[in-house]
PDB file of C-alpha atoms and ligand atoms in Angstrom:
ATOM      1  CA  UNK W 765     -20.157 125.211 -75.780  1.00  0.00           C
ATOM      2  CA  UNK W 766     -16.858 124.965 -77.250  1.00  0.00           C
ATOM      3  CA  UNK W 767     -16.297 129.076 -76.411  1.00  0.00           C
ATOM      4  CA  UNK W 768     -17.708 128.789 -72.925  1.00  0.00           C
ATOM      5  CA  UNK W 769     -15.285 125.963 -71.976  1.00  0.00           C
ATOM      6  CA  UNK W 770     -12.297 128.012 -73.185  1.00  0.00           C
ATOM      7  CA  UNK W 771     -13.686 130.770 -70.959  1.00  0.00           C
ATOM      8  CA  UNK W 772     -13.734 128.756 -68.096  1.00  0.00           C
ATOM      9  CA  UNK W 773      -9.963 127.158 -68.879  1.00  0.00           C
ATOM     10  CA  UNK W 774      -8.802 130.882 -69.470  1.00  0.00           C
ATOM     11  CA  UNK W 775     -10.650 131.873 -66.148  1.00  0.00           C
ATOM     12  CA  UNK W 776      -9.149 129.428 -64.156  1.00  0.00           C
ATOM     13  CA  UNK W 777      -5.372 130.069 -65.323  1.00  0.00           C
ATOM     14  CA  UNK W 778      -6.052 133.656 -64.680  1.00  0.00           C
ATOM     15  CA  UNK W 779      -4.368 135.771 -61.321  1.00  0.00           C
ATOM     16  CA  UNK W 780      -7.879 135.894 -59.965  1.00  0.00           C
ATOM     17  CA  UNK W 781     -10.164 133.332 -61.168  1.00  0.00           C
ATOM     18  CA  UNK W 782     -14.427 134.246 -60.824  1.00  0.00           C
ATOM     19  CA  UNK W 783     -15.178 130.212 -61.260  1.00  0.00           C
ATOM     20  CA  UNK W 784     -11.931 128.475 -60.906  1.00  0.00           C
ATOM     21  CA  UNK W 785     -13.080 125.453 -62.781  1.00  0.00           C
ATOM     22  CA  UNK W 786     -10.585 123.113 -61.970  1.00  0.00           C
ATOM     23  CA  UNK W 787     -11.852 120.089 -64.555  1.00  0.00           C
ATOM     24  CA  UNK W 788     -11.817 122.683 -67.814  1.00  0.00           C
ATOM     25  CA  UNK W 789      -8.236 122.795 -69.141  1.00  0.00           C
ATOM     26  CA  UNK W 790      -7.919 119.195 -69.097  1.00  0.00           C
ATOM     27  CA  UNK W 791     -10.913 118.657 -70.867  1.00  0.00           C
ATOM     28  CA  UNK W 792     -10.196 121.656 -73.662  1.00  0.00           C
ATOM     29  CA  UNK W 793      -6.500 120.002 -73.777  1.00  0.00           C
ATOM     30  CA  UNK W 794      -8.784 116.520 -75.211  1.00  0.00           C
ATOM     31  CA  UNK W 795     -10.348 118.799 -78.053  1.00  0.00           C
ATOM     32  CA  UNK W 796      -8.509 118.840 -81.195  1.00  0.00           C
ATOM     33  CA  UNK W 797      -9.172 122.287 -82.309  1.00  0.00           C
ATOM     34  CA  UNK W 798     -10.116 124.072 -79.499  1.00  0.00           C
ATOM     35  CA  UNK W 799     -11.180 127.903 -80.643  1.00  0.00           C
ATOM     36  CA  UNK W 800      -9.352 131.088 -80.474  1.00  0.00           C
ATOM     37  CA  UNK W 801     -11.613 133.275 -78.990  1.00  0.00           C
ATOM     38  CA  UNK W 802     -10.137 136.338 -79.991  1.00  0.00           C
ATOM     39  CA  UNK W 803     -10.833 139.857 -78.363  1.00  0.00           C
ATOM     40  CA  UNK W 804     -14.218 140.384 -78.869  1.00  0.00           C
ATOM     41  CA  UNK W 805     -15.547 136.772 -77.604  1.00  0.00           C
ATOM     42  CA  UNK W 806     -12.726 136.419 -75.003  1.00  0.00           C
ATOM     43  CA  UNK W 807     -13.863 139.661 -73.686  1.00  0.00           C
ATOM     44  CA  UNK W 808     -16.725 138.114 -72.404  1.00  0.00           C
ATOM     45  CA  UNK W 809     -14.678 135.490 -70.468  1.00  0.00           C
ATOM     46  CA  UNK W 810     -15.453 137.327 -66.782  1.00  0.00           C
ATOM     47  CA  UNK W 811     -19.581 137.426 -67.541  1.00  0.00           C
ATOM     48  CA  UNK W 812     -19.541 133.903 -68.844  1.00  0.00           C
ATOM     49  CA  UNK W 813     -17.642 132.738 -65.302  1.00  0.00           C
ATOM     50  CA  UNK W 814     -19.366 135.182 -63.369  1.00  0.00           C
ATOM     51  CA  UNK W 815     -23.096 133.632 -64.573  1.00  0.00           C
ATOM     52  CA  UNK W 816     -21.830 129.662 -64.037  1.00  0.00           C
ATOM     53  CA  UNK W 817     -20.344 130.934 -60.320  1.00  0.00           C
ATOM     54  CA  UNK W 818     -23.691 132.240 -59.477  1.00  0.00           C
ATOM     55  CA  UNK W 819     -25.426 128.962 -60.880  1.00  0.00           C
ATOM     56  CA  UNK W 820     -23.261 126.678 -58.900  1.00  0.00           C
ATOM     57  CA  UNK W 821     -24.013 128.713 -55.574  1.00  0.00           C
ATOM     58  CA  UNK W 822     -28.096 128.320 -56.281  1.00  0.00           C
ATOM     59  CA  UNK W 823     -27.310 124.768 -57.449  1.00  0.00           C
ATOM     60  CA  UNK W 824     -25.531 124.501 -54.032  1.00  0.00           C
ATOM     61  CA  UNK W 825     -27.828 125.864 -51.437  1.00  0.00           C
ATOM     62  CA  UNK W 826     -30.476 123.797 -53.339  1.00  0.00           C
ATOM     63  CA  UNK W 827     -28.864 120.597 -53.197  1.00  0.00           C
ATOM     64  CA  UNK W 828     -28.340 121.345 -49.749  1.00  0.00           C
ATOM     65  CA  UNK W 829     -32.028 121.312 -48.828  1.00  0.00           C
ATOM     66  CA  UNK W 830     -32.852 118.612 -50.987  1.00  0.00           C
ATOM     67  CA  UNK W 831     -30.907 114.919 -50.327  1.00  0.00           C
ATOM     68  CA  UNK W 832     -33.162 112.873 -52.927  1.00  0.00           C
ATOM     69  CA  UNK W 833     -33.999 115.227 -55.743  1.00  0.00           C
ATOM     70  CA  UNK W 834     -33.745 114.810 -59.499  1.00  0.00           C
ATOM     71  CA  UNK W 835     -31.093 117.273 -61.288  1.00  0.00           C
ATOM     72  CA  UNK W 836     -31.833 118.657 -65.068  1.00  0.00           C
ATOM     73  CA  UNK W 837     -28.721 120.290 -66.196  1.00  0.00           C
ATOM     74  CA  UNK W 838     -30.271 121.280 -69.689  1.00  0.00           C
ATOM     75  CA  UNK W 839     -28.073 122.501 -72.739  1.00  0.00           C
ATOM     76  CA  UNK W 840     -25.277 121.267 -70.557  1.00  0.00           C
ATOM     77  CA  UNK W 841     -22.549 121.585 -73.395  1.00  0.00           C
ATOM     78  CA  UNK W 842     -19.533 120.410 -71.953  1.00  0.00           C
ATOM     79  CA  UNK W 843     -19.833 122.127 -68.844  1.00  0.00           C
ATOM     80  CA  UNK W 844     -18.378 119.784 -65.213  1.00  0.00           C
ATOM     81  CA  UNK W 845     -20.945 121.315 -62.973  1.00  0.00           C
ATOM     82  CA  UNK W 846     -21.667 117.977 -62.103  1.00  0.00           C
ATOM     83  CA  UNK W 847     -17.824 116.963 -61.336  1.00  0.00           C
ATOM     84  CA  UNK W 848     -17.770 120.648 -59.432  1.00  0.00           C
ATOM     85  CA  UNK W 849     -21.349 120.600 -57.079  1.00  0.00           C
ATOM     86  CA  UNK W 850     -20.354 116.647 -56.353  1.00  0.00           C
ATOM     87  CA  UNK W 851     -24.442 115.493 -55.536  1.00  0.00           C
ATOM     88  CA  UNK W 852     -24.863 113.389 -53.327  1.00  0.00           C
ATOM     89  CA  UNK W 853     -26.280 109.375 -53.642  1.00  0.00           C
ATOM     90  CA  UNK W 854     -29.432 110.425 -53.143  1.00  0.00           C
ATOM     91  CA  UNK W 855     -29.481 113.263 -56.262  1.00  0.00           C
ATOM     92  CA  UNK W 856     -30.293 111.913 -59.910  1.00  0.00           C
ATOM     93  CA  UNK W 857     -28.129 114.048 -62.455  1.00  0.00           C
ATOM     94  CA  UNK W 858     -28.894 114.605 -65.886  1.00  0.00           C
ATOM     95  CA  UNK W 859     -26.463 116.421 -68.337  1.00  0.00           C
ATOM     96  CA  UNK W 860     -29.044 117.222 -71.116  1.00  0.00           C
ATOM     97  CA  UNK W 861     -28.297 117.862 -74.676  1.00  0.00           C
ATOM     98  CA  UNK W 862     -28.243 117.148 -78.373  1.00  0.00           C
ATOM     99  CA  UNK W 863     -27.096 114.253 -79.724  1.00  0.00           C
ATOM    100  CA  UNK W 864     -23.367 115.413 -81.038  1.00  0.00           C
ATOM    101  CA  UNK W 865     -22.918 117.077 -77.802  1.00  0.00           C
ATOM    102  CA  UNK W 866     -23.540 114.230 -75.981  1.00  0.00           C
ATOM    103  CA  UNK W 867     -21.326 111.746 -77.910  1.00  0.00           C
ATOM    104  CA  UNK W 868     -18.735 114.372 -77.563  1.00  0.00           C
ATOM    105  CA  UNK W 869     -19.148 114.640 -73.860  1.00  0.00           C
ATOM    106  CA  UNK W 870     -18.874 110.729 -73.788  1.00  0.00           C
ATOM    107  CA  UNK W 871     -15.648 110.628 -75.477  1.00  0.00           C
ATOM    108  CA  UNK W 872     -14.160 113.514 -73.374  1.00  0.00           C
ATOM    109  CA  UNK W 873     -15.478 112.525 -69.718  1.00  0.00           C
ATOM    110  CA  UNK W 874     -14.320 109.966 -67.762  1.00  0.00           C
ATOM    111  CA  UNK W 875     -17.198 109.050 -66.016  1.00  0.00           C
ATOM    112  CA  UNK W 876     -20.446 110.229 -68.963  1.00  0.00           C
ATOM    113  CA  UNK W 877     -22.820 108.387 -67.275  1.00  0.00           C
ATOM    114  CA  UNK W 878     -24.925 111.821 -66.549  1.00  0.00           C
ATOM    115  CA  UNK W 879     -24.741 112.406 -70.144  1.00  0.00           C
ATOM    116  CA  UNK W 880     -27.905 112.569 -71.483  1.00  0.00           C
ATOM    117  CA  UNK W 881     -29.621 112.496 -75.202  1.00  0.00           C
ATOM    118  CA  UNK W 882     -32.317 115.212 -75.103  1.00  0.00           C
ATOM    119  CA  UNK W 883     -33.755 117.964 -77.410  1.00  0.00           C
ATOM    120  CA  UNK W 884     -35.214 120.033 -74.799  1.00  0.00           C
ATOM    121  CA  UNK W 885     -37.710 121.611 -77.757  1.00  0.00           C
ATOM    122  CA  UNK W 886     -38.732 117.993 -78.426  1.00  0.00           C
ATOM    123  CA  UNK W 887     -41.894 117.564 -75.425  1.00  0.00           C
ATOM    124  CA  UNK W 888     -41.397 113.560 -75.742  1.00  0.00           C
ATOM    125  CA  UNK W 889     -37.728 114.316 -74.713  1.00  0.00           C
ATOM    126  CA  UNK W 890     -38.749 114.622 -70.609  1.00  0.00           C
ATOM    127  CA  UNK W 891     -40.509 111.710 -70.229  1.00  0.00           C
ATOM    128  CA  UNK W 892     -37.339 109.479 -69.347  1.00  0.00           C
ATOM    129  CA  UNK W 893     -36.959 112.169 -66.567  1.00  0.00           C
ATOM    130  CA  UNK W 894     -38.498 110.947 -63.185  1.00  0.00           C
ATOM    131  CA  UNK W 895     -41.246 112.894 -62.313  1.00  0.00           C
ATOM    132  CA  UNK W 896     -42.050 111.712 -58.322  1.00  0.00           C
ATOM    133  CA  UNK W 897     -38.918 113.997 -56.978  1.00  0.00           C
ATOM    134  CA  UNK W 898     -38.272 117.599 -56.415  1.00  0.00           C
ATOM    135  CA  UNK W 899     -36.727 118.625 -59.266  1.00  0.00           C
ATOM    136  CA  UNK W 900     -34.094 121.647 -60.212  1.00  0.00           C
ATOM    137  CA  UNK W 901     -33.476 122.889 -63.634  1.00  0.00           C
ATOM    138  CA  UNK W 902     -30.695 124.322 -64.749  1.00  0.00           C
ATOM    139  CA  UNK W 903     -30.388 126.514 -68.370  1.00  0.00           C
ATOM    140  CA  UNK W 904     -27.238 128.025 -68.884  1.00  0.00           C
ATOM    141  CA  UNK W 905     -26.735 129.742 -72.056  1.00  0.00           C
ATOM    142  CA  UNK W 906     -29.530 128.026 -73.399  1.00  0.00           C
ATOM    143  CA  UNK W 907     -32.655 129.660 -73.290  1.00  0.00           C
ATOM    144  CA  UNK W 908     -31.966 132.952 -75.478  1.00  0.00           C
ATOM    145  CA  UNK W 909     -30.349 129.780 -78.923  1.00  0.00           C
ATOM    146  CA  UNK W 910     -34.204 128.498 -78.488  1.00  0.00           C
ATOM    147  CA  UNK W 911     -37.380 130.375 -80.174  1.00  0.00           C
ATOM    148  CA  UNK W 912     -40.319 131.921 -78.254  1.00  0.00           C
ATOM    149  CA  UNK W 913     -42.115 128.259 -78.885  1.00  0.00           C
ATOM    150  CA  UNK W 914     -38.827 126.354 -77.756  1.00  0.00           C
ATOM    151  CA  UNK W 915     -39.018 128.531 -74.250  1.00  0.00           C
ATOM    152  CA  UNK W 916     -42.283 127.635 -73.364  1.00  0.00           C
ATOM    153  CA  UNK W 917     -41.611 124.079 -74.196  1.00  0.00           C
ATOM    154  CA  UNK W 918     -39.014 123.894 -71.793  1.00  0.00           C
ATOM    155  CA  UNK W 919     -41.345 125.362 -69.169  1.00  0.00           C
ATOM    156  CA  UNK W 920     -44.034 123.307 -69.778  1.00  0.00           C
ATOM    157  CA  UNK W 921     -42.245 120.130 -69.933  1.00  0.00           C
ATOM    158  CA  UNK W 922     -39.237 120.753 -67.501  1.00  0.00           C
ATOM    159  CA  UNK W 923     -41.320 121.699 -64.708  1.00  0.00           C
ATOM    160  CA  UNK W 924     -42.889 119.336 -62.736  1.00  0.00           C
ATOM    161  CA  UNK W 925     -45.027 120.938 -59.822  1.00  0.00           C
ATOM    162  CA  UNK W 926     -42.899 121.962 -56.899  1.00  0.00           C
ATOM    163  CA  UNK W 927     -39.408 122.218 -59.253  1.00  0.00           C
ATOM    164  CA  UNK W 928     -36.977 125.290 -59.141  1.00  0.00           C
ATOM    165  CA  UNK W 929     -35.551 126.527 -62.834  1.00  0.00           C
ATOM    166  CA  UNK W 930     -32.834 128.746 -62.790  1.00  0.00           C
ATOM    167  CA  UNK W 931     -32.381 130.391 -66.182  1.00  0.00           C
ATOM    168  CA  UNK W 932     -30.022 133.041 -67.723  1.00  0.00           C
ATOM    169  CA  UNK W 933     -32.170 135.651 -70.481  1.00  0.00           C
ATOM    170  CA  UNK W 934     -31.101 138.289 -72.394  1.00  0.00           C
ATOM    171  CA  UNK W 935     -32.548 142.101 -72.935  1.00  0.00           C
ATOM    172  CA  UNK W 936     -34.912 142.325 -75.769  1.00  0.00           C
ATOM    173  CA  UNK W 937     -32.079 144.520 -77.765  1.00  0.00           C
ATOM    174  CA  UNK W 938     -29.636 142.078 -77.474  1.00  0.00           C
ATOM    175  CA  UNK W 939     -30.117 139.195 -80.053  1.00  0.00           C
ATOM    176  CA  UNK W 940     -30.180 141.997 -82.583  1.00  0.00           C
ATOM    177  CA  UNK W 941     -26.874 143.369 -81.153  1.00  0.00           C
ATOM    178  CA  UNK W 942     -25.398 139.522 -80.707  1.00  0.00           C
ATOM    179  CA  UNK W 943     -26.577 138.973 -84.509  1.00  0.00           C
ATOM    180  CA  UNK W 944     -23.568 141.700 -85.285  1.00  0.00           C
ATOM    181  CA  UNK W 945     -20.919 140.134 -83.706  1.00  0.00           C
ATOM    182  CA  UNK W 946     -18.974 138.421 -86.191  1.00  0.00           C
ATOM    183  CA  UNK W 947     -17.716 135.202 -84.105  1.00  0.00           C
ATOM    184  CA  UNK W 948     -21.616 134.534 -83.702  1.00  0.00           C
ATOM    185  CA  UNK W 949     -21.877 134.653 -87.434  1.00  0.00           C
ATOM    186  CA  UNK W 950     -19.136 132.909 -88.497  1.00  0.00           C
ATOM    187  CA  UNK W 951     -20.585 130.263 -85.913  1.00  0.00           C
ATOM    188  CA  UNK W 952     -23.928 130.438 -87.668  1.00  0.00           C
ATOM    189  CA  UNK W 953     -25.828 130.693 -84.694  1.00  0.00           C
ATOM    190  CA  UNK W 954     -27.538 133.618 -83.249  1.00  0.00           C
ATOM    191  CA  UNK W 955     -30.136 134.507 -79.934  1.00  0.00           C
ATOM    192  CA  UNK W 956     -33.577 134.250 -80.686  1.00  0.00           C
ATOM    193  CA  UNK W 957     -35.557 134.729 -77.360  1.00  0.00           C
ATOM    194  CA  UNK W 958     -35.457 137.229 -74.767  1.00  0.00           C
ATOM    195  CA  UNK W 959     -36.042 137.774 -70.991  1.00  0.00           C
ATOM    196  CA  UNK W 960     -39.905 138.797 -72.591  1.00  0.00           C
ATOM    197  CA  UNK W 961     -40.111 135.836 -73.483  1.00  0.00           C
ATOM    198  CA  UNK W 962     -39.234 133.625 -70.523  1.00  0.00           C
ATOM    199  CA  UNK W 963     -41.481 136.146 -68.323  1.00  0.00           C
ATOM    200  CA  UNK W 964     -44.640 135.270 -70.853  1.00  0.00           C
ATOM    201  CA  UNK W 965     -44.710 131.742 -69.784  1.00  0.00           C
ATOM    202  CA  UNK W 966     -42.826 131.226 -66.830  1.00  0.00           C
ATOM    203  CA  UNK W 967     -44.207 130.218 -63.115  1.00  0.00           C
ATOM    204  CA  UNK W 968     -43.535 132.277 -60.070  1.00  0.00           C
ATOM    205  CA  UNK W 969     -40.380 134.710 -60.364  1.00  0.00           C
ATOM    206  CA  UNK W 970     -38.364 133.680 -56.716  1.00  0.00           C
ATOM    207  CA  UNK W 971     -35.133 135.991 -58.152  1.00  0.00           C
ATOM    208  CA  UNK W 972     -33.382 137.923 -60.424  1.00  0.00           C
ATOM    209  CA  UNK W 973     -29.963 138.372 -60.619  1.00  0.00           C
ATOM    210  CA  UNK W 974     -28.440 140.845 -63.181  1.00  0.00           C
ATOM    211  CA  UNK W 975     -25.217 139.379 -64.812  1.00  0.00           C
ATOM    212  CA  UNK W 976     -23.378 142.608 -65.461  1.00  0.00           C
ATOM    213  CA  UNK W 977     -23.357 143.768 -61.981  1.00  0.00           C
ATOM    214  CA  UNK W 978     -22.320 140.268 -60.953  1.00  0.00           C
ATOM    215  CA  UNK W 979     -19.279 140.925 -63.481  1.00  0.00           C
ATOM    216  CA  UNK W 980     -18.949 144.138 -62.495  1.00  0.00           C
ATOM    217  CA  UNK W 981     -18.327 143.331 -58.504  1.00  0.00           C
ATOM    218  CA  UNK W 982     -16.330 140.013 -59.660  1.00  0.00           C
ATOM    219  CA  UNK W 983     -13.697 142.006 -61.653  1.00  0.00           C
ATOM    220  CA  UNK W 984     -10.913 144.965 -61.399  1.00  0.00           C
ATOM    221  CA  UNK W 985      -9.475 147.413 -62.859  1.00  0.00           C
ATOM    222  CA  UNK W 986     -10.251 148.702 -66.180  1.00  0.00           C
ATOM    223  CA  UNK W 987     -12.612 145.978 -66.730  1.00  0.00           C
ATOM    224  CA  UNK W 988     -14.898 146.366 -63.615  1.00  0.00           C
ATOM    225  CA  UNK W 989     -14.419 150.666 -64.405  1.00  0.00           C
ATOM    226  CA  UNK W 990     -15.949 149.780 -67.732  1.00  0.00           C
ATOM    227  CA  UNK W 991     -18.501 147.428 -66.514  1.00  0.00           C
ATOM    228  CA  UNK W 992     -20.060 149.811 -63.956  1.00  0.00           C
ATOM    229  CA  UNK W 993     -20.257 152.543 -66.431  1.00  0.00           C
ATOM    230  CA  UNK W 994     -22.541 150.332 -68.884  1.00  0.00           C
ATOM    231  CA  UNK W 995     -24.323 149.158 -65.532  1.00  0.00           C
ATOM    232  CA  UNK W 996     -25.367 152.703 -64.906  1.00  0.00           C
ATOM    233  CA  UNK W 997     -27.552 152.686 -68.166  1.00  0.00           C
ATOM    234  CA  UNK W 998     -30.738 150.561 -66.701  1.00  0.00           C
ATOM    235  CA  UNK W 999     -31.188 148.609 -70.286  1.00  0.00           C
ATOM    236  CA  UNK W1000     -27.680 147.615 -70.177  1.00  0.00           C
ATOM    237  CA  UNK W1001     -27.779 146.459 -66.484  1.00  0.00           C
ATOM    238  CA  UNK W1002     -30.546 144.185 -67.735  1.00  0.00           C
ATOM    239  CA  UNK W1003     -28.670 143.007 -71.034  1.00  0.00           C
ATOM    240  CA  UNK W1004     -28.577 139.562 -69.237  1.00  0.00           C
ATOM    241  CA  UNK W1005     -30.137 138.501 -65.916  1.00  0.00           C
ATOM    242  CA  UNK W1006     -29.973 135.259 -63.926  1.00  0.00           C
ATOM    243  CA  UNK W1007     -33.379 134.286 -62.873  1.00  0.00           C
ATOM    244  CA  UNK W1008     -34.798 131.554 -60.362  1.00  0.00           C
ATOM    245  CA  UNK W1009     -38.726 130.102 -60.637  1.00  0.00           C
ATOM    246  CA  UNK W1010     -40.832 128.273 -58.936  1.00  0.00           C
ATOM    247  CA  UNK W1011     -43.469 126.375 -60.097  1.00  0.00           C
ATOM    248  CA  UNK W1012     -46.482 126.030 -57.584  1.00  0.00           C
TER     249      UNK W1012
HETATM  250  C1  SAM I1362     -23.799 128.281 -75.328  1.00  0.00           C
HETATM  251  S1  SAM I1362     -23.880 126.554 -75.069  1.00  0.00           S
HETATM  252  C2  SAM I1362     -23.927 126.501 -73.285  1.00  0.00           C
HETATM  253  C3  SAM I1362     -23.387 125.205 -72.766  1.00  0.00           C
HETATM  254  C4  SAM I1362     -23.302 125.140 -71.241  1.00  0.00           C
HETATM  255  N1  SAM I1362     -24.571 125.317 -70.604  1.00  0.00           N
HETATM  256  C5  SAM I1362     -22.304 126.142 -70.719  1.00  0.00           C
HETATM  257  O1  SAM I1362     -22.700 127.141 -70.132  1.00  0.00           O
HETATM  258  O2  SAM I1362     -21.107 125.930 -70.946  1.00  0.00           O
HETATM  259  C6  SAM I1362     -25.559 126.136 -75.511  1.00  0.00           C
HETATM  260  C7  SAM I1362     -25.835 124.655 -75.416  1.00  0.00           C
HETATM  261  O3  SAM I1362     -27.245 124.446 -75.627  1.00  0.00           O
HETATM  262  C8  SAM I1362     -27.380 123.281 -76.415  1.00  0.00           C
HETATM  263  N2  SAM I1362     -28.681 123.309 -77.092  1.00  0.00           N
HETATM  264  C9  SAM I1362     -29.132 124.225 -77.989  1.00  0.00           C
HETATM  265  N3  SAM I1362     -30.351 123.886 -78.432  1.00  0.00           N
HETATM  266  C10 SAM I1362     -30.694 122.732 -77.799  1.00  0.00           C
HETATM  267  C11 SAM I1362     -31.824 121.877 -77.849  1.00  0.00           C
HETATM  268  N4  SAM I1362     -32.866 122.153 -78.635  1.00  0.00           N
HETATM  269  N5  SAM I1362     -31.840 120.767 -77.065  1.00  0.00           N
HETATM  270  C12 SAM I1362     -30.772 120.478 -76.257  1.00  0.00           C
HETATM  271  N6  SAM I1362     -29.676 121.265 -76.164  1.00  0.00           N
HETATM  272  C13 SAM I1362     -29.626 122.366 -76.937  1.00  0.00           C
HETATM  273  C14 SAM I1362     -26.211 123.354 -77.389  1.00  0.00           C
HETATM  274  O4  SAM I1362     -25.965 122.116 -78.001  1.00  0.00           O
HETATM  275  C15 SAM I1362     -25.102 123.841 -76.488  1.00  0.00           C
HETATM  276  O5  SAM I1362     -24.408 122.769 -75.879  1.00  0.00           O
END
C-alpha cells in the first residue's frame, strides 16, 4: 500500500500526471519511512495510476446513477479515492482493511471516519455492511494477495444481489513471474490468485478492461513504444485486466 501511494505522489509531481492524486504527497510526507521504490517497482508507477484512473471513472459514472448506495472500497490501503470521487450524503463509504492498515489510515487522515476494520477473507467481516442498498465494490490490488478460497469469499460475501464489483486480476503466468521480483520478496508477499480464478466464481462479466493498453495509451515516449510492443503478445496484453460484474 505503502508502494502504490508513492506511485501515486510520484505520478502526480510528474510533467504529465495519469491520476493526478492531489491528497498523496501530503499523506506520504506523514510516513516516516516512506519506500524507495527503485527502478524495477517505480517502473510500474504509470500501470499502477493508469488502473486507479480507470477505477475512479467506473466509481464515477456509478455514483452518478446511484444517490443512496452503499460504497465497499475493499483492501483500500491508504488510497483517498474517497477524498477524490467526493460521494454524496446519500452514499455510505467504507474504506475496508486489516487492522494495522486501518489504525495507520486513522493516524494519517484527517477525517478516518470511512476507515473500516475488515478481513475481507473473514465471511463474518460483511455483516456490519448494510445490505438494503445498491452496493459497489471496489478491489484494487487486492484480489491477486488473496488465495483461490479468499476470492470466492469476497464474491460470496461482498455481493449482495443487484451490486457492481470492479476488480483488477492478473494472467495466470504472472504470480510466478511477480514471485521473482526481488522488491516483492524482500516484502515477503507474493500474488496468489489469478484472473482464472476470479472468472470460476464470479457473477455476470459487464467489462473488461486490459491494464497494459490503458498504460500504453496513457503514456509517451519510450515508455508507451515499449508498452505497445509487450501489448502485441496477447498473454501479455492480458497480464492484468480491470474487470466490472454484476451480480443478478
Ligand atoms: C497492494 S495494496 C493496495 C491498496 C490500495 N487498494 C491501492 O491500490 O493503493 C493491497 C491491500 O490489500 C490489503 N489486504 C490484503 N489482504 C487483505 C485481507 N485479507 N483483508 C483486508 N485487506 C487485505 C492490504 O492490507 C493492502 O492494504
Amino acid at each position: 500500500m505503502l508502494w502504490t501511494l508513492t506511485m501515486h505522489a510520484h505520478d502526480a509531481a510528474s510533467e504529465r500526471p495519469i491520476l493526478g492524486d492531489r491528497y498523496a504527497a501530503d499523506l506520504l510526507a506523514r510516513v516516516d519511512d516512506p519506500p524507495d521504490l527503485g527502478l524495477s517497482l517505480g517502473g510500474n508507477t504509470p500501470l499502477i495510476c493508469a488502473r486507479a484512473k480507470l477505477i475512479d471513472d467506473i466509481a464515477r459514472g456509478w455514483l452518478a446513477r446511484h444517490d443512496e448506495a452503499v460504497v465497499l472500497h475493499l483492501g483500500c490501503g491508504l488510497d483517498s479515492r474517497v477524498l477524490r470521487l467526493d460521494p454524496g450524503p446519500g452514499v455510505r463509504w467504507f474504506d475496508v482493511d486489516q487492522e494495522p492498515v486501518i489504525e495507520l489510515r486513522r493516524r494519517l487522515y484527517d477525517d478516518s471516519r470511512t476507515a473500516t476494520v475488515g478481513d475481507v477473507t473473514d465471511p463474518s467481516s460483511y455483516r456490519q455492511f448494510p445490505a438494503d442498498l445498491p452496493r459497489l465494490v471496489i478491489a484494487e490490488g487486492l484480489l491477486m494477495y488473496l488465495d483461490p478460497a479468499g476470492v470466492r469469499t469476497v464474491v460470496d460475501r461482498a455481493l449482495t444481489p443487484g451490486s457492481t464489483l470492479v476488480a483488477d486480476s492478473v494472467a495466470p503466468w504472472v504470480p510466478w513471474v511477480a514471485g521473482l521480483q526481488p522488491a516483492m520478496r524482500a516484502a515477503d508477499t507474493g500474488f496468489r490468485s489469478s484472473t482464472a480464478d476470479l472468472a470460476r466464481v464470479a457473477p455476470r462479466l459487464v467489462d473488461e478492461l486490459s491494464l497494459v493498453d490503458a498504460t500504453a495509451t496513457r503514456t509517451d515516449g519510450l515508455t508507451s513504444t515499449f508498452v505497445r510492443l509487450f501489448a502485441l503478445v496477447p498473454p501479455a496484453r492480458n497480464a492484468m485486466v480491470l474487470q466490472t460484474y454484476e451480480r443478478p
